[in-house]
Amino acid sequence: MTVLITGANGQLGSELTNLLKQQNIDFIAYDSQEMDITDFDKTLSIIKDIKPSVVYHCAAYTAVDLAEDEGKEMNYLVNVDGTKNVAQACKKVGATLVYISTDYVFDGKKREVPYIETDKTSPINEYGEAKLLGEQVVQEILNNYYIIRTSWVFGEYGNNFVYTMKKLAKTHDQLTVVNDQVGRPTWTKSLAEFMTYLVQNNCEYGTYHFSNDDICTWYEFAQEILQDDNVTISPVTSDQFITKAARPEYSIMDLEKAKSTGYEIISWKTALQHFLEGIK
């Protein structure tokens, strides 16, 4: 099996390259400079030359707030056009594509029952819209694909909520965090493991929801992150913390389909503990 990774220097791509090294699996990894997925001819040339069995498509535009205005064009260029280019190239060589999507494809108006893979999508921000369009081009072009929707991602590489909280705690005695948005945090290591698990176990193609188990609000997530830090955290509502991009209030995605593959999903608290121990 020949493995190709796009977006190799990003938060997830970096985690995935480390995991494959640990698994002694050969792979070829390109960052955005080496493989500009927005250039179809170059993308096709690289993929036709490598002839990968599987492409882990980690390249993405993830600046959610910037995607509302100054980053809007790049958001669609990378997440829609770029994904279409990769999917078309995969079709040429018969490669399986693993595409990472987001809980932001939903509007967050559902309550009590988690979102399942077949629920109606209705993004409320530009990033979610672009990722959904990315899903649709993958589905239109390929039969052999895995779409993995994930949420609240944190990990060793790149910027994320855990690092932000830890950094703020060093310079502030008091912090405020929204307490009316609920979801499931996702450790990049768990996500990378699940991506490779689907491929290596020849799981059924299609769309999967994946995060770490159990739920929390951002406030509760922050409390767990900073439990050993000398800082007071106060809960606030979303209207007290305005962002350019609207966020779904309810981002809980059902994990039963992912669990049915046999992959054991650890809780977000356990994942966070392992992560924090690893970066000390």
Tab-separated table of N, CA and C in Angstrom, residues 69-171:
chain	number	residue	atom	x	y	z
A	69	ASP	N	-14.645	36.846	5.865
A	69	ASP	CA	-14.390	38.039	5.060
A	69	ASP	C	-13.097	37.933	4.256
A	70	GLU	N	-11.985	38.358	4.823
A	70	GLU	CA	-10.756	38.436	4.037
A	70	GLU	C	-10.234	37.071	3.592
A	71	GLY	N	-10.600	36.019	4.300
A	71	GLY	CA	-10.145	34.683	3.918
A	71	GLY	C	-11.192	33.874	3.182
A	72	LYS	N	-12.297	34.516	2.816
A	72	LYS	CA	-13.405	33.791	2.189
A	72	LYS	C	-12.994	33.102	0.888
A	73	GLU	N	-12.291	33.834	0.043
A	73	GLU	CA	-11.876	33.264	-1.250
A	73	GLU	C	-10.934	32.079	-1.055
A	74	MET	N	-9.973	32.226	-0.157
A	74	MET	CA	-9.022	31.143	0.088
A	74	MET	C	-9.713	29.933	0.724
A	75	ASN	N	-10.689	30.190	1.569
A	75	ASN	CA	-11.470	29.125	2.200
A	75	ASN	C	-12.088	28.210	1.144
A	76	TYR	N	-12.739	28.816	0.162
A	76	TYR	CA	-13.385	28.028	-0.885
A	76	TYR	C	-12.371	27.451	-1.867
A	77	LEU	N	-11.309	28.196	-2.129
A	77	LEU	CA	-10.283	27.733	-3.058
A	77	LEU	C	-9.621	26.453	-2.554
A	78	VAL	N	-9.302	26.435	-1.255
A	78	VAL	CA	-8.627	25.266	-0.677
A	78	VAL	C	-9.621	24.150	-0.352
A	79	ASN	N	-10.672	24.489	0.386
A	79	ASN	CA	-11.563	23.456	0.912
A	79	ASN	C	-12.523	22.858	-0.116
A	80	VAL	N	-12.822	23.625	-1.164
A	80	VAL	CA	-13.726	23.106	-2.205
A	80	VAL	C	-12.936	22.754	-3.467
A	81	ASP	N	-12.349	23.759	-4.108
A	81	ASP	CA	-11.623	23.503	-5.357
A	81	ASP	C	-10.437	22.563	-5.136
A	82	GLY	N	-9.695	22.800	-4.059
A	82	GLY	CA	-8.546	21.949	-3.769
A	82	GLY	C	-8.956	20.505	-3.519
A	83	THR	N	-10.019	20.340	-2.770
A	83	THR	CA	-10.516	18.988	-2.493
A	83	THR	C	-11.005	18.321	-3.778
A	84	LYS	N	-11.650	19.092	-4.637
A	84	LYS	CA	-12.100	18.553	-5.923
A	84	LYS	C	-10.910	18.092	-6.754
A	85	ASN	N	-9.841	18.871	-6.756
A	85	ASN	CA	-8.640	18.496	-7.504
A	85	ASN	C	-8.051	17.190	-6.997
A	86	VAL	N	-7.970	17.067	-5.682
A	86	VAL	CA	-7.419	15.845	-5.085
A	86	VAL	C	-8.313	14.648	-5.400
A	87	ALA	N	-9.628	14.843	-5.292
A	87	ALA	CA	-10.570	13.754	-5.568
A	87	ALA	C	-10.480	13.300	-7.024
A	88	GLN	N	-10.400	14.250	-7.952
A	88	GLN	CA	-10.299	13.893	-9.367
A	88	GLN	C	-9.003	13.138	-9.653
A	89	ALA	N	-7.918	13.559	-9.017
A	89	ALA	CA	-6.641	12.870	-9.201
A	89	ALA	C	-6.701	11.462	-8.606
A	90	CYS	N	-7.372	11.327	-7.459
A	90	CYS	CA	-7.534	10.005	-6.847
A	90	CYS	C	-8.306	9.066	-7.771
A	91	LYS	N	-9.313	9.609	-8.432
A	91	LYS	CA	-10.114	8.794	-9.356
A	91	LYS	C	-9.253	8.296	-10.506
A	92	LYS	N	-8.346	9.122	-10.985
A	92	LYS	CA	-7.477	8.750	-12.104
A	92	LYS	C	-6.621	7.532	-11.772
A	93	VAL	N	-6.193	7.425	-10.512
A	93	VAL	CA	-5.281	6.330	-10.137
A	93	VAL	C	-5.951	5.263	-9.279
A	94	GLY	N	-7.250	5.446	-8.988
A	94	GLY	CA	-7.984	4.455	-8.204
A	94	GLY	C	-7.677	4.478	-6.719
A	95	ALA	N	-7.240	5.640	-6.214
A	95	ALA	CA	-6.874	5.752	-4.802
A	95	ALA	C	-8.096	5.993	-3.912
A	96	THR	N	-8.037	5.452	-2.719
A	96	THR	CA	-9.037	5.759	-1.693
A	96	THR	C	-8.711	7.115	-1.082
A	97	LEU	N	-9.717	7.946	-0.902
A	97	LEU	CA	-9.514	9.279	-0.321
A	97	LEU	C	-10.115	9.348	1.073
A	98	VAL	N	-9.343	9.867	2.023
A	98	VAL	CA	-9.834	10.121	3.381
A	98	VAL	C	-9.900	11.635	3.554
A	99	TYR	N	-11.117	12.150	3.654
A	99	TYR	CA	-11.353	13.606	3.717
A	99	TYR	C	-11.863	13.986	5.104
A	100	ILE	N	-11.256	14.996	5.689
A	100	ILE	CA	-11.637	15.437	7.029
A	100	ILE	C	-12.602	16.608	6.929
A	101	SER	N	-13.778	16.434	7.514
A	101	SER	CA	-14.788	17.483	7.528
A	101	SER	C	-15.047	17.932	8.970
A	102	THR	N	-16.176	18.527	9.224
A	102	THR	CA	-16.390	19.246	10.487
A	102	THR	C	-17.822	19.174	10.981
A	103	ASP	N	-17.980	19.364	12.278
A	103	ASP	CA	-19.316	19.480	12.870
A	103	ASP	C	-20.021	20.748	12.398
A	104	TYR	N	-19.268	21.694	11.840
A	104	TYR	CA	-19.855	22.955	11.382
A	104	TYR	C	-20.723	22.794	10.141
A	105	VAL	N	-20.852	21.580	9.615
A	105	VAL	CA	-21.809	21.364	8.518
A	105	VAL	C	-23.243	21.382	9.060
A	106	PHE	N	-23.392	21.331	10.388
A	106	PHE	CA	-24.711	21.383	11.020
A	106	PHE	C	-24.935	22.762	11.642
A	107	ASP	N	-26.216	23.129	11.808
A	107	ASP	CA	-26.523	24.459	12.344
A	107	ASP	C	-26.572	24.521	13.866
A	108	GLY	N	-26.507	23.363	14.525
A	108	GLY	CA	-26.478	23.350	15.987
A	108	GLY	C	-27.819	23.570	16.647
A	109	LYS	N	-28.898	23.488	15.874
A	109	LYS	CA	-30.228	23.709	16.435
A	109	LYS	C	-30.875	22.438	16.968
A	110	LYS	N	-30.227	21.317	16.731
A	110	LYS	CA	-30.741	20.061	17.251
A	110	LYS	C	-30.517	20.032	18.760
A	111	ARG	N	-31.352	19.300	19.482
A	111	ARG	CA	-31.208	19.211	20.929
A	111	ARG	C	-31.427	17.780	21.403
A	112	GLU	N	-30.717	17.433	22.468
A	112	GLU	CA	-30.901	16.182	23.197
A	112	GLU	C	-30.371	14.962	22.457
A	113	VAL	N	-30.635	14.843	21.162
A	113	VAL	CA	-30.170	13.674	20.410
A	113	VAL	C	-29.005	14.079	19.510
A	114	PRO	N	-27.872	13.387	19.581
A	114	PRO	CA	-26.709	13.743	18.758
A	114	PRO	C	-27.001	13.672	17.259
A	115	TYR	N	-26.224	14.421	16.499
A	115	TYR	CA	-26.329	14.387	15.051
A	115	TYR	C	-25.789	13.061	14.516
A	116	ILE	N	-26.561	12.393	13.666
A	116	ILE	CA	-26.085	11.188	12.992
A	116	ILE	C	-25.633	11.563	11.588
A	117	GLU	N	-24.922	10.650	10.940
A	117	GLU	CA	-24.295	10.937	9.658
A	117	GLU	C	-25.294	11.336	8.571
A	118	THR	N	-26.515	10.855	8.672
A	118	THR	CA	-27.513	11.129	7.626
A	118	THR	C	-28.417	12.322	7.929
A	119	ASP	N	-28.183	13.010	9.033
A	119	ASP	CA	-28.989	14.182	9.356
A	119	ASP	C	-28.792	15.281	8.322
A	120	LYS	N	-29.813	16.119	8.192
A	120	LYS	CA	-29.752	17.231	7.247
A	120	LYS	C	-28.664	18.211	7.654
A	121	THR	N	-27.869	18.624	6.686
A	121	THR	CA	-26.813	19.603	6.935
A	121	THR	C	-27.338	21.006	6.676
A	122	SER	N	-26.788	21.980	7.426
A	122	SER	CA	-27.214	23.367	7.263
A	122	SER	C	-26.182	24.284	7.930
A	123	PRO	N	-25.060	24.517	7.282
A	123	PRO	CA	-23.978	25.312	7.884
A	123	PRO	C	-24.415	26.742	8.183
A	124	ILE	N	-23.853	27.311	9.236
A	124	ILE	CA	-24.174	28.692	9.595
A	124	ILE	C	-22.962	29.607	9.491
A	125	ASN	N	-21.847	29.086	8.952
A	125	ASN	CA	-20.696	29.945	8.687
A	125	ASN	C	-20.026	29.507	7.381
A	126	GLU	N	-19.159	30.357	6.856
A	126	GLU	CA	-18.532	30.117	5.558
A	126	GLU	C	-17.629	28.884	5.578
A	127	TYR	N	-16.937	28.681	6.670
A	127	TYR	CA	-16.052	27.516	6.780
A	127	TYR	C	-16.862	26.222	6.681
A	128	GLY	N	-17.953	26.150	7.436
A	128	GLY	CA	-18.803	24.966	7.396
A	128	GLY	C	-19.388	24.741	6.011
A	129	GLU	N	-19.767	25.825	5.339
A	129	GLU	CA	-20.316	25.728	3.983
A	129	GLU	C	-19.278	25.149	3.019
A	130	ALA	N	-18.049	25.640	3.117
A	130	ALA	CA	-16.996	25.164	2.216
A	130	ALA	C	-16.647	23.705	2.478
A	131	LYS	N	-16.586	23.321	3.736
A	131	LYS	CA	-16.273	21.920	4.052
A	131	LYS	C	-17.390	20.995	3.585
A	132	LEU	N	-18.635	21.459	3.674
A	132	LEU	CA	-19.750	20.658	3.180
A	132	LEU	C	-19.672	20.499	1.661
A	133	LEU	N	-19.356	21.574	0.953
A	133	LEU	CA	-19.187	21.484	-0.489
A	133	LEU	C	-18.037	20.540	-0.831
A	134	GLY	N	-17.011	20.532	0.011
A	134	GLY	CA	-15.910	19.590	-0.167
A	134	GLY	C	-16.392	18.151	-0.042
A	135	GLU	N	-17.245	17.905	0.950
A	135	GLU	CA	-17.845	16.576	1.096
A	135	GLU	C	-18.581	16.181	-0.179
A	136	GLN	N	-19.347	17.109	-0.693
A	136	GLN	CA	-20.203	16.815	-1.846
A	136	GLN	C	-19.395	16.506	-3.100
A	137	VAL	N	-18.277	17.210	-3.309
A	137	VAL	CA	-17.475	16.899	-4.497
A	137	VAL	C	-16.805	15.537	-4.363
A	138	VAL	N	-16.406	15.175	-3.144
A	138	VAL	CA	-15.836	13.842	-2.914
A	138	VAL	C	-16.870	12.769	-3.248
A	139	GLN	N	-18.093	12.959	-2.772
A	139	GLN	CA	-19.158	11.987	-3.015
A	139	GLN	C	-19.537	11.893	-4.482
A	140	GLU	N	-19.469	13.015	-5.188
A	140	GLU	CA	-19.824	13.032	-6.603
A	140	GLU	C	-18.765	12.351	-7.469
A	141	ILE	N	-17.510	12.476	-7.088
A	141	ILE	CA	-16.405	11.994	-7.923
A	141	ILE	C	-16.010	10.553	-7.604
A	142	LEU	N	-16.052	10.191	-6.328
A	142	LEU	CA	-15.500	8.905	-5.899
A	142	LEU	C	-16.548	7.977	-5.282
A	143	ASN	N	-16.249	6.702	-5.328
A	143	ASN	CA	-17.001	5.690	-4.582
A	143	ASN	C	-16.198	5.192	-3.392
A	144	ASN	N	-14.879	5.197	-3.546
A	144	ASN	CA	-13.986	4.693	-2.493
A	144	ASN	C	-13.422	5.850	-1.672
A	145	TYR	N	-14.229	6.282	-0.698
A	145	TYR	CA	-13.830	7.411	0.139
A	145	TYR	C	-14.312	7.211	1.576
A	146	TYR	N	-13.611	7.893	2.478
A	146	TYR	CA	-14.060	8.041	3.869
A	146	TYR	C	-14.140	9.538	4.151
A	147	ILE	N	-15.302	10.003	4.543
A	147	ILE	CA	-15.468	11.375	5.023
A	147	ILE	C	-15.600	11.295	6.533
A	148	ILE	N	-14.733	11.980	7.241
A	148	ILE	CA	-14.757	11.949	8.702
A	148	ILE	C	-15.051	13.352	9.222
A	149	ARG	N	-16.209	13.513	9.818
A	149	ARG	CA	-16.557	14.788	10.445
A	149	ARG	C	-16.064	14.774	11.880
A	150	THR	N	-15.345	15.810	12.253
A	150	THR	CA	-14.800	15.874	13.603
A	150	THR	C	-15.067	17.239	14.214
A	151	SER	N	-14.668	17.445	15.468
A	151	SER	CA	-15.015	18.682	16.174
A	151	SER	C	-13.987	19.026	17.252
A	152	TRP	N	-13.864	20.299	17.527
A	152	TRP	CA	-13.091	20.817	18.658
A	152	TRP	C	-11.704	20.167	18.752
A	153	VAL	N	-10.962	20.260	17.686
A	153	VAL	CA	-9.694	19.523	17.561
A	153	VAL	C	-8.570	20.181	18.364
A	154	PHE	N	-7.825	19.361	19.073
A	154	PHE	CA	-6.625	19.834	19.774
A	154	PHE	C	-5.517	18.805	19.615
A	155	GLY	N	-4.275	19.264	19.706
A	155	GLY	CA	-3.155	18.346	19.578
A	155	GLY	C	-1.843	19.067	19.763
A	156	GLU	N	-0.765	18.342	19.579
A	156	GLU	CA	0.569	18.856	19.854
A	156	GLU	C	1.001	19.938	18.863
A	157	TYR	N	0.521	19.837	17.650
A	157	TYR	CA	1.028	20.699	16.579
A	157	TYR	C	0.024	21.788	16.214
A	158	GLY	N	0.528	22.993	15.987
A	158	GLY	CA	-0.347	24.082	15.562
A	158	GLY	C	-1.085	24.724	16.722
A	159	ASN	N	-1.909	25.720	16.392
A	159	ASN	CA	-2.681	26.439	17.398
A	159	ASN	C	-3.997	25.731	17.668
A	160	ASN	N	-4.403	25.726	18.919
A	160	ASN	CA	-5.692	25.138	19.282
A	160	ASN	C	-6.120	25.651	20.648
A	161	PHE	N	-7.314	25.290	21.067
A	161	PHE	CA	-7.920	25.815	22.282
A	161	PHE	C	-7.096	25.503	23.535
A	162	VAL	N	-6.502	24.332	23.591
A	162	VAL	CA	-5.717	23.957	24.781
A	162	VAL	C	-4.516	24.874	24.935
A	163	TYR	N	-3.773	25.074	23.865
A	163	TYR	CA	-2.616	25.967	23.916
A	163	TYR	C	-3.035	27.404	24.239
A	164	THR	N	-4.150	27.831	23.670
A	164	THR	CA	-4.632	29.193	23.929
A	164	THR	C	-4.939	29.388	25.403
A	165	MET	N	-5.635	28.427	26.003
A	165	MET	CA	-5.976	28.518	27.425
A	165	MET	C	-4.717	28.508	28.296
A	166	LYS	N	-3.789	27.648	27.980
A	166	LYS	CA	-2.550	27.552	28.757
A	166	LYS	C	-1.744	28.853	28.670
A	167	LYS	N	-1.729	29.436	27.478
A	167	LYS	CA	-0.994	30.681	27.286
A	167	LYS	C	-1.655	31.832	28.045
A	168	LEU	N	-2.969	31.917	27.968
A	168	LEU	CA	-3.691	32.991	28.663
A	168	LEU	C	-3.545	32.877	30.178
A	169	ALA	N	-3.493	31.643	30.671
A	169	ALA	CA	-3.395	31.421	32.118
A	169	ALA	C	-2.071	31.941	32.689
A	170	LYS	N	-1.074	32.098	31.824
A	170	LYS	CA	0.223	32.582	32.286
A	170	LYS	C	0.221	34.102	32.493
A	171	THR	N	-0.720	34.789	31.852
A	171	THR	CA	-0.722	36.252	31.906
A	171	THR	C	-2.004	36.835	32.504
